[in-house]
XYZ file of C-alpha atoms in Angstrom:
193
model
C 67.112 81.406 115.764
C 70.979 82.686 115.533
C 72.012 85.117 118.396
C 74.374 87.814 118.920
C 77.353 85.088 120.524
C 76.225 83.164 116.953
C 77.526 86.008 115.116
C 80.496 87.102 116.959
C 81.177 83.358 116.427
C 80.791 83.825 112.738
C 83.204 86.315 112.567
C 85.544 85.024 114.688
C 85.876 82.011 112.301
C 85.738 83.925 109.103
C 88.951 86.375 110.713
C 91.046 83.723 111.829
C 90.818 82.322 108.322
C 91.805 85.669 106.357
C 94.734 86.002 108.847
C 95.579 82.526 108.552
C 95.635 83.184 104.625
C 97.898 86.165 104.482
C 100.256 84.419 106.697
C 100.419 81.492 103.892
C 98.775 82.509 101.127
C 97.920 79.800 98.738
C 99.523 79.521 95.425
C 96.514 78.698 93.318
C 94.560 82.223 92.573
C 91.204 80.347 92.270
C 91.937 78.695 95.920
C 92.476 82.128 97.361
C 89.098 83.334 95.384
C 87.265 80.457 96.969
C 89.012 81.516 100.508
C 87.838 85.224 100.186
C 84.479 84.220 98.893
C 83.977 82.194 101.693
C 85.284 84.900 104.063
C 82.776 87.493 102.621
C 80.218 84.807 103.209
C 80.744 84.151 106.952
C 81.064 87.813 107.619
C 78.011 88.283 105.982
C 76.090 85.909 107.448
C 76.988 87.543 110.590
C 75.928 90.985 109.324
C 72.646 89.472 108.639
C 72.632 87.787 111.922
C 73.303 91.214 113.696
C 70.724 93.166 111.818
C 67.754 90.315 112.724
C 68.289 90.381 116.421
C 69.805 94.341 116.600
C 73.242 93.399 118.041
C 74.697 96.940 116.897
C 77.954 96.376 118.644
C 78.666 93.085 116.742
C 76.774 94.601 113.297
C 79.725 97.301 113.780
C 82.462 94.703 114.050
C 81.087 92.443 111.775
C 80.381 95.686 108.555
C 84.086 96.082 109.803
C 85.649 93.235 108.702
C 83.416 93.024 106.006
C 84.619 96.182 104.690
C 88.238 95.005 105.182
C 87.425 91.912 103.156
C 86.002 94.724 100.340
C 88.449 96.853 99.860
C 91.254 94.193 99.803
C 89.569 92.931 97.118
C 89.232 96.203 95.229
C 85.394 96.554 95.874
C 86.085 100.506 96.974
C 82.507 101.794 97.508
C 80.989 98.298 98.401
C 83.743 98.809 101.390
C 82.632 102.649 101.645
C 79.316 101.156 102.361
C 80.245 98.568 105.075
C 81.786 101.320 106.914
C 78.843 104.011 107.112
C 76.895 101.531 107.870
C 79.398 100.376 111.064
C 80.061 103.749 112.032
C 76.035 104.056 112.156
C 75.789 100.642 114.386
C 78.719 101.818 116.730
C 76.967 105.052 116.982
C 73.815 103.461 117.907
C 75.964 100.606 120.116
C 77.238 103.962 122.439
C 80.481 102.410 122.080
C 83.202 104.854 121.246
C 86.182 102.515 120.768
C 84.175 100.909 117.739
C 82.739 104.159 116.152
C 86.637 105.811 116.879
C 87.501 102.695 114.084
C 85.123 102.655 112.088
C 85.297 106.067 111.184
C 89.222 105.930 110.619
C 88.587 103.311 108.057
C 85.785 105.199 106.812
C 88.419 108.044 106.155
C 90.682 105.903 104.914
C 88.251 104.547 102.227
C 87.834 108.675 101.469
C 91.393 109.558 101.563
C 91.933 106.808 99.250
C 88.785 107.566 96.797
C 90.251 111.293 96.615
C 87.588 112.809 98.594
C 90.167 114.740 101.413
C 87.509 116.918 102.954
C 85.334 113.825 103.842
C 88.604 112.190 105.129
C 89.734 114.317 107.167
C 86.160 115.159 108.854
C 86.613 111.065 109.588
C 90.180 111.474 111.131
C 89.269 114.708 113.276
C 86.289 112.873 114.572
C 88.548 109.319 115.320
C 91.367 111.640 116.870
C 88.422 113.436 118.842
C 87.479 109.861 120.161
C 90.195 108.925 121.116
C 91.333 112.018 122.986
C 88.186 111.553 125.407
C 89.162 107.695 125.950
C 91.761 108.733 128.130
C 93.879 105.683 129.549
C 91.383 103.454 127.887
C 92.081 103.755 124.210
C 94.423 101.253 122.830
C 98.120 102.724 121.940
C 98.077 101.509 118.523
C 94.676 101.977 117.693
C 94.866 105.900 118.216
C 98.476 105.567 116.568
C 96.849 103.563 113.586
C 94.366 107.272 113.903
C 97.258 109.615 113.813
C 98.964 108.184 110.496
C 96.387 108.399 108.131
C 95.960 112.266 109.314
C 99.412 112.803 109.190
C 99.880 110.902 105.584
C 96.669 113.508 104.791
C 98.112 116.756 106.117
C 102.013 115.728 104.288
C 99.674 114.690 101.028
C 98.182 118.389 101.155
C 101.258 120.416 101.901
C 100.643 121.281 104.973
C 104.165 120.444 106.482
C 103.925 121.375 110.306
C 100.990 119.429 110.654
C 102.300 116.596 109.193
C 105.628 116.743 111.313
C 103.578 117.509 114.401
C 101.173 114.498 113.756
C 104.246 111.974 112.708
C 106.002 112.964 115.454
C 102.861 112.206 118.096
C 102.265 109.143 115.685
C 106.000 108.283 116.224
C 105.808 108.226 119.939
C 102.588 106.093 120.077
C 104.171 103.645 117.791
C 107.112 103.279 120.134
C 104.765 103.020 123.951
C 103.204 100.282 121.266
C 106.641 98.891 121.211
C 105.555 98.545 116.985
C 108.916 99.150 115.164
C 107.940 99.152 111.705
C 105.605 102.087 112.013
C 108.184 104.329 114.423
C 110.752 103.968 111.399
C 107.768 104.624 108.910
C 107.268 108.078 110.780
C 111.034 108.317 111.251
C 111.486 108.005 107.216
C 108.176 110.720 106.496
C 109.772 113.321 109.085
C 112.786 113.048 107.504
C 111.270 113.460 104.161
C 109.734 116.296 105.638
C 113.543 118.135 106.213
């Protein structure tokens, strides 16, 4: 019977493949159909695998991914789904780095679908979780939890949020030593004026 390290092996596989792809993305559109397809099917194999032998930690990781893998390929509530259902297995896991993420991308998938009150419920509760990490959460992760908040709050009109939450996002981006998104903040505040 597949265990727990089975799964986590499953995904493992099926991540370093979709990372491997964007890096050199094939030029045939039915090869990079076939890639995703098999992608989806390795992650969920390991979803499966995770919900037989309750691994709720990996069934997190591995809805996750799969949700990734969704919404990449436009599948918007089949990716909604992947993530309530993650943010229910990190929940049950006790593991607050995991439910932190998997409720960002669950309010990402919200933000995106139009529905802001949903989205930012998501964001305050990631932000929440990562405020009572303390030096355990990951810089970037709790960066990658400020932006979407901050992209919400500018989206809205509500301009001293926004600058205050670029401006924290800014500075997490930069102790990340990640460039790209301290000049993405950089370029918002000064939109901002």
């Amino acid at each position: 019977m597949p265990s727990a390290a089975d799964a986590r092996a499953l995904i493992r596989r099926a991540w370093t493949l979709r990372c491997e792809t964007m890096k050199a993305p094939p030029a045939v559109e039915a090869e990079m159909r076939a890639i995703v397809e098999r992608i989806r099917a390795q992650l969920a194999e390991a979803v499966a695998i995770c919900r037989r032998t309750g691994a709720s930690g990996e069934l997190s990781v591995a809805l996750g991914k799969l949700g990734h893998v969704e919404q990449d390929a436009g599948r918007h509530e089949a990716a909604r789904a992947c993530y309530e259902e993650a943010v229910a297995a990190a929940r049950d896991a006790g593991e607050p780095l995991r439910l932190a993420h998997a409720v960002r991308h669950l309010g990402d998938v919200h933000r995106h679908a139009g529905r802001l009150m949903e989205a930012e419920a998501c964001y305050d509760e990631a932000l929440s979780l990562y405020g009572r990490l303390d030096t355990r959460r990951p810089v970037l992760d709790h960066a990658n939890a400020v932006r979407p908040m901050a992209i919400l709050k500018e989206e809205s009109g509500q301009v001293e949020e926004a600058r205050a939450l670029w401006r924290r996002a800014r500075d997490l981006y930069r102790a990340a030593g990640i460039e790209a998104g301290v000049a993405e903040c950089t370029d918002h505040l000064a939109g901002l004026g």
